Amino acid sequence: MPVASHCTAKKSPNFGGEMASPAGCEHYVRSCLLKAPCCGKLYVCRLCHDAEENHQMDRFQVREVQCSDCHTLQQAQQTCQQCHVQFGEYYCDICHLFDKDKKQYHCQLCGICRIGPREKYFHCGKCNLCLATSLRGNHKCVENVSRQNCPVCMEDIHTSRVRAQVLPCGHLLHKTCFDDMIRTGAYRCPLCMHSAWNMEDHWEQMDKEIAQSPMPTEYQDATVKIICNDCQAHCMVPFHVLGMKCSSCGSYNTQQICNAQTITCKALTPA
């Protein structure tokens, strides 16, 4: 799908010429300031504004910008009407986003601009967000999933500048939160406890470790009832301190729910 008419992007080989000198803030590269419609103050971007003020800037209500070169206050547009400096390689006149060209596009259904290129993404109507085309027909849909906050940091996902990680269960995390979680050894979705990525290699390694670590004689015939966090199956399986394997899907992402020898049920904290 081509970039919509209200969004424009122009390549500049460097920041000389029309782009003037490198400008902007830690969030965006641009050569203008936004006049906040809420308080009338000038900020490079809405994020800088929100960090300083006790209210949030509505990006969609921005009407005026000030050129960083000649300081002319003018209607929001891509090029300065006075000195003709280009405010940004990319400009969206809905979001009033000015930035260097990252192959952005405005998604009408998401309601905001996304980093593209557009042809590598599609909008999932049920999940209500843009996903990589590799996930078309290859992901579990969760209705309006991006409207939920990240369960790790509890910050917004839908409008975040941080890329979202789609888990096999369909839930979303910020990619940075996902990476931090994996580094700490956590491998389950914080919301539903489903494995957060393909664990087949790890399960095979656990098979080998368990085979090499027989239980003491008094426990060799012990069985326990488990529930699998990955397939939700209830199984009666051999007990082992290293883990209990789901007999339905082969996952070790399981929880013991009942000791079959004593018929004493208990919920164990997942390892």
Tab-separated table of C-alpha atoms in Angstrom:
chain	number	residue	atom	x	y	z
A	1	MET	CA	0.000	0.000	0.000
A	2	PRO	CA	1.485	3.396	-0.919
A	3	VAL	CA	2.174	6.022	1.716
A	4	ALA	CA	-0.966	8.079	2.266
A	5	SER	CA	-1.095	11.550	0.750
A	6	HIS	CA	-0.970	13.319	4.085
A	7	CYS	CA	2.460	11.811	4.835
A	8	THR	CA	5.561	12.869	2.938
A	9	ALA	CA	9.150	11.679	3.051
A	10	LYS	CA	12.173	13.080	1.250
A	11	LYS	CA	15.694	11.751	1.330
A	12	SER	CA	18.605	14.055	2.138
A	13	PRO	CA	22.153	12.713	1.771
A	14	ASN	CA	23.194	14.672	4.841
A	15	PHE	CA	21.978	17.437	7.096
A	16	GLY	CA	23.302	20.217	4.907
A	17	GLY	CA	21.225	22.102	2.367
A	18	GLU	CA	17.513	22.114	3.010
A	19	MET	CA	17.764	20.168	6.263
A	20	ALA	CA	20.135	22.836	7.635
A	21	SER	CA	22.046	21.530	10.662
A	22	PRO	CA	21.190	18.487	12.772
A	23	ALA	CA	18.301	19.530	14.977
A	24	GLY	CA	15.651	18.101	17.173
A	25	CYS	CA	15.817	16.237	20.459
A	26	GLU	CA	16.612	12.790	21.821
A	27	HIS	CA	13.380	11.515	20.287
A	28	TYR	CA	13.240	13.005	16.782
A	29	VAL	CA	15.416	14.718	14.172
A	30	ARG	CA	13.593	17.867	13.055
A	31	SER	CA	14.175	21.545	12.410
A	32	CYS	CA	11.112	23.027	14.053
A	33	LEU	CA	9.358	23.397	17.378
A	34	LEU	CA	5.737	22.456	17.985
A	35	LYS	CA	3.447	25.012	19.563
A	36	ALA	CA	1.517	23.029	22.150
A	37	PRO	CA	-2.226	23.576	21.639
A	38	CYS	CA	-2.801	23.002	25.350
A	39	CYS	CA	-0.452	25.577	26.901
A	40	GLY	CA	0.956	27.527	23.945
A	41	LYS	CA	4.551	26.650	24.821
A	42	LEU	CA	7.122	25.615	22.213
A	43	TYR	CA	8.691	22.169	22.399
A	44	VAL	CA	10.667	20.079	19.936
A	45	CYS	CA	8.213	17.197	20.387
A	46	ARG	CA	5.238	16.027	22.413
A	47	LEU	CA	7.418	13.698	24.488
A	48	CYS	CA	9.675	16.568	25.570
A	49	HIS	CA	6.535	18.543	26.420
A	50	ASP	CA	4.989	15.719	28.439
A	51	ALA	CA	8.202	15.203	30.420
A	52	GLU	CA	8.201	18.854	31.537
A	53	GLU	CA	4.519	19.684	31.950
A	54	ASN	CA	1.799	18.230	34.169
A	55	HIS	CA	-0.396	17.477	31.163
A	56	GLN	CA	-0.018	15.804	27.789
A	57	MET	CA	0.169	17.373	24.348
A	58	ASP	CA	-2.437	16.198	21.848
A	59	ARG	CA	-0.376	15.644	18.708
A	60	PHE	CA	-3.476	15.728	16.521
A	61	GLN	CA	-4.403	19.243	17.652
A	62	VAL	CA	-1.060	20.868	16.776
A	63	ARG	CA	-1.695	23.735	14.351
A	64	GLU	CA	1.503	25.824	14.442
A	65	VAL	CA	5.245	25.229	14.389
A	66	GLN	CA	8.240	27.527	14.732
A	67	CYS	CA	11.214	27.205	12.397
A	68	SER	CA	14.400	26.416	14.321
A	69	ASP	CA	16.436	28.469	11.825
A	70	CYS	CA	14.528	31.703	11.225
A	71	HIS	CA	12.117	31.380	14.187
A	72	THR	CA	9.065	32.103	12.044
A	73	LEU	CA	5.839	30.882	13.651
A	74	GLN	CA	3.637	29.380	10.965
A	75	GLN	CA	1.059	26.781	10.062
A	76	ALA	CA	2.265	23.199	10.532
A	77	GLN	CA	3.816	22.049	7.252
A	78	GLN	CA	6.925	20.260	6.025
A	79	THR	CA	8.910	23.249	4.725
A	80	CYS	CA	9.400	26.677	6.290
A	81	GLN	CA	7.387	29.300	4.433
A	82	GLN	CA	10.055	31.914	5.190
A	83	CYS	CA	13.499	30.331	4.726
A	84	HIS	CA	12.431	27.099	3.006
A	85	VAL	CA	14.261	24.814	5.419
A	86	GLN	CA	12.785	21.323	5.439
A	87	PHE	CA	11.539	20.566	8.941
A	88	GLY	CA	11.774	16.812	8.491
A	89	GLU	CA	12.451	14.240	5.811
A	90	TYR	CA	9.145	12.702	6.848
A	91	TYR	CA	6.026	14.659	7.754
A	92	CYS	CA	2.508	13.498	8.600
A	93	ASP	CA	-0.125	16.217	8.700
A	94	ILE	CA	-2.408	14.099	10.886
A	95	CYS	CA	0.041	13.173	13.654
A	96	HIS	CA	2.194	16.262	12.971
A	97	LEU	CA	5.208	14.006	13.091
A	98	PHE	CA	8.464	15.435	11.728
A	99	ASP	CA	11.469	13.115	11.619
A	100	LYS	CA	14.220	11.660	9.487
A	101	ASP	CA	13.026	9.152	6.918
A	102	LYS	CA	12.550	5.735	8.540
A	103	LYS	CA	10.081	4.516	5.910
A	104	GLN	CA	7.240	5.653	8.153
A	105	TYR	CA	3.607	5.437	7.132
A	106	HIS	CA	0.365	6.574	8.725
A	107	CYS	CA	-2.032	3.735	9.530
A	108	GLN	CA	-5.600	5.007	9.533
A	109	LEU	CA	-6.795	2.027	11.587
A	110	CYS	CA	-4.058	2.337	14.230
A	111	GLY	CA	-4.635	6.084	14.171
A	112	ILE	CA	-0.917	6.900	14.304
A	113	CYS	CA	2.278	6.672	12.265
A	114	ARG	CA	4.272	3.454	12.231
A	115	ILE	CA	7.850	2.726	11.176
A	116	GLY	CA	7.760	0.736	7.952
A	117	PRO	CA	8.278	0.139	5.184
A	118	ARG	CA	4.533	-0.145	4.665
A	119	GLU	CA	4.712	-3.197	2.407
A	120	LYS	CA	6.293	-5.239	5.203
A	121	TYR	CA	3.369	-4.723	7.579
A	122	PHE	CA	-0.354	-5.381	7.650
A	123	HIS	CA	-3.084	-4.252	10.019
A	124	CYS	CA	-4.730	-7.107	11.932
A	125	GLY	CA	-8.342	-6.127	12.473
A	126	LYS	CA	-8.855	-8.224	15.602
A	127	CYS	CA	-5.565	-7.402	17.322
A	128	ASN	CA	-6.106	-3.835	16.059
A	129	LEU	CA	-2.486	-3.053	15.290
A	130	CYS	CA	0.069	-3.384	12.511
A	131	LEU	CA	2.105	-6.588	12.466
A	132	ALA	CA	4.935	-7.874	10.293
A	133	THR	CA	3.666	-9.648	7.185
A	134	SER	CA	5.453	-12.798	8.405
A	135	LEU	CA	2.755	-12.995	11.103
A	136	ARG	CA	-0.173	-12.886	8.660
A	137	GLY	CA	-2.145	-16.046	9.409
A	138	ASN	CA	0.687	-17.051	11.730
A	139	HIS	CA	-0.173	-15.476	15.073
A	140	LYS	CA	-2.778	-15.868	17.785
A	141	CYS	CA	-5.201	-12.947	17.737
A	142	VAL	CA	-6.068	-11.199	20.995
A	143	GLU	CA	-8.720	-8.531	20.582
A	144	ASN	CA	-7.365	-4.976	20.926
A	145	VAL	CA	-4.186	-6.406	22.442
A	146	SER	CA	-2.056	-3.281	21.934
A	147	ARG	CA	-4.516	-1.197	23.952
A	148	GLN	CA	-3.329	-3.043	27.044
A	149	ASN	CA	-0.250	-1.763	28.846
A	150	CYS	CA	2.957	-3.774	28.782
A	151	PRO	CA	2.653	-6.258	31.692
A	152	VAL	CA	6.341	-5.815	32.544
A	153	CYS	CA	6.701	-2.023	32.806
A	154	MET	CA	2.963	-1.146	32.811
A	155	GLU	CA	3.568	1.535	30.170
A	156	ASP	CA	1.579	2.088	26.968
A	157	ILE	CA	2.348	-0.179	24.020
A	158	HIS	CA	0.089	1.117	21.253
A	159	THR	CA	1.656	4.578	20.948
A	160	SER	CA	5.104	3.668	22.282
A	161	ARG	CA	8.172	4.392	20.160
A	162	VAL	CA	9.565	1.050	21.380
A	163	ARG	CA	8.781	-1.890	19.103
A	164	ALA	CA	6.364	-4.502	20.427
A	165	GLN	CA	7.249	-8.181	20.762
A	166	VAL	CA	4.392	-10.540	19.855
A	167	LEU	CA	4.438	-13.640	22.044
A	168	PRO	CA	3.160	-17.059	20.872
A	169	CYS	CA	0.136	-16.598	23.153
A	170	GLY	CA	-0.750	-13.366	21.337
A	171	HIS	CA	0.087	-10.986	24.174
A	172	LEU	CA	2.485	-8.075	23.660
A	173	LEU	CA	5.528	-6.790	25.509
A	174	HIS	CA	7.846	-3.937	24.691
A	175	LYS	CA	10.810	-5.483	22.862
A	176	THR	CA	13.153	-3.985	25.457
A	177	CYS	CA	11.082	-5.485	28.292
A	178	PHE	CA	11.046	-8.850	26.520
A	179	ASP	CA	14.839	-8.783	26.136
A	180	ASP	CA	15.286	-7.860	29.816
A	181	MET	CA	12.938	-10.668	30.839
A	182	ILE	CA	14.843	-13.249	28.804
A	183	ARG	CA	18.175	-12.054	30.225
A	184	THR	CA	16.909	-12.742	33.753
A	185	GLY	CA	15.921	-16.290	32.811
A	186	ALA	CA	12.166	-15.696	32.791
A	187	TYR	CA	10.573	-17.471	29.849
A	188	ARG	CA	6.828	-17.190	30.530
A	189	CYS	CA	4.289	-14.587	29.493
A	190	PRO	CA	3.597	-12.496	32.609
A	191	LEU	CA	-0.133	-12.579	31.830
A	192	CYS	CA	-0.960	-16.192	30.975
A	193	MET	CA	2.253	-18.123	31.816
A	194	HIS	CA	2.510	-19.541	28.272
A	195	SER	CA	6.091	-19.987	27.041
A	196	ALA	CA	7.274	-16.676	25.621
A	197	TRP	CA	9.234	-18.214	22.732
A	198	ASN	CA	10.004	-21.580	21.123
A	199	MET	CA	11.399	-23.748	23.923
A	200	GLU	CA	11.819	-27.040	22.024
A	201	ASP	CA	15.625	-27.029	22.258
A	202	HIS	CA	15.440	-26.319	25.987
A	203	TRP	CA	12.918	-29.117	26.539
A	204	GLU	CA	15.228	-31.541	24.702
A	205	GLN	CA	18.078	-30.494	26.990
A	206	MET	CA	15.859	-31.114	30.021
A	207	ASP	CA	15.017	-34.572	28.655
A	208	LYS	CA	18.735	-35.392	28.651
A	209	GLU	CA	19.345	-33.956	32.127
A	210	ILE	CA	16.426	-35.889	33.618
A	211	ALA	CA	17.538	-39.109	31.928
A	212	GLN	CA	20.967	-38.640	33.528
A	213	SER	CA	19.528	-37.788	36.959
A	214	PRO	CA	17.401	-40.694	38.242
A	215	MET	CA	15.306	-40.040	41.327
A	216	PRO	CA	16.015	-41.904	44.592
A	217	THR	CA	14.405	-45.336	44.827
A	218	GLU	CA	11.572	-44.188	47.080
A	219	TYR	CA	10.489	-41.620	44.441
A	220	GLN	CA	10.995	-43.600	41.249
A	221	ASP	CA	7.365	-44.713	41.059
A	222	ALA	CA	5.903	-41.421	42.280
A	223	THR	CA	3.458	-39.700	39.957
A	224	VAL	CA	1.875	-36.284	40.140
A	225	LYS	CA	-0.980	-34.503	38.445
A	226	ILE	CA	0.061	-31.428	36.485
A	227	ILE	CA	-1.449	-28.731	34.327
A	228	CYS	CA	0.492	-27.540	31.298
A	229	ASN	CA	0.785	-23.774	30.904
A	230	ASP	CA	1.354	-24.190	27.162
A	231	CYS	CA	-1.472	-26.510	26.056
A	232	GLN	CA	-3.653	-26.465	29.209
A	233	ALA	CA	-3.710	-30.279	29.357
A	234	HIS	CA	-4.110	-32.060	32.708
A	235	CYS	CA	-1.776	-35.060	32.944
A	236	MET	CA	-0.608	-37.684	35.430
A	237	VAL	CA	3.170	-37.883	34.985
A	238	PRO	CA	6.297	-39.198	36.758
A	239	PHE	CA	7.593	-36.877	39.471
A	240	HIS	CA	11.068	-35.389	39.062
A	241	VAL	CA	12.688	-32.506	40.908
A	242	LEU	CA	14.082	-31.055	37.667
A	243	GLY	CA	10.658	-30.774	36.077
A	244	MET	CA	7.493	-32.571	35.037
A	245	LYS	CA	6.948	-33.078	31.325
A	246	CYS	CA	3.522	-32.615	29.766
A	247	SER	CA	2.533	-35.903	28.142
A	248	SER	CA	0.363	-34.017	25.655
A	249	CYS	CA	2.749	-31.462	24.099
A	250	GLY	CA	6.148	-32.266	25.631
A	251	SER	CA	6.529	-28.946	27.463
A	252	TYR	CA	8.141	-28.628	30.873
A	253	ASN	CA	6.259	-25.377	31.462
A	254	THR	CA	3.961	-27.143	33.907
A	255	GLN	CA	2.567	-26.803	37.412
A	256	GLN	CA	1.989	-29.592	39.899
A	257	ILE	CA	-1.601	-29.574	41.102
A	258	CYS	CA	-1.953	-32.889	42.947
A	259	ASN	CA	0.275	-35.540	44.484
A	260	ALA	CA	-1.144	-38.839	43.284
A	261	GLN	CA	0.357	-40.882	46.142
A	262	THR	CA	-1.189	-38.885	48.979
A	263	ILE	CA	-4.051	-37.251	46.995
A	264	THR	CA	-2.964	-33.984	48.610
A	265	CYS	CA	-3.485	-31.160	46.170
A	266	LYS	CA	-1.293	-28.096	46.210
A	267	ALA	CA	-0.327	-25.307	43.859
A	268	LEU	CA	3.384	-24.860	43.379
A	269	THR	CA	5.105	-21.690	42.302
A	270	PRO	CA	6.437	-22.213	38.751
A	271	ALA	CA	10.181	-22.712	38.546
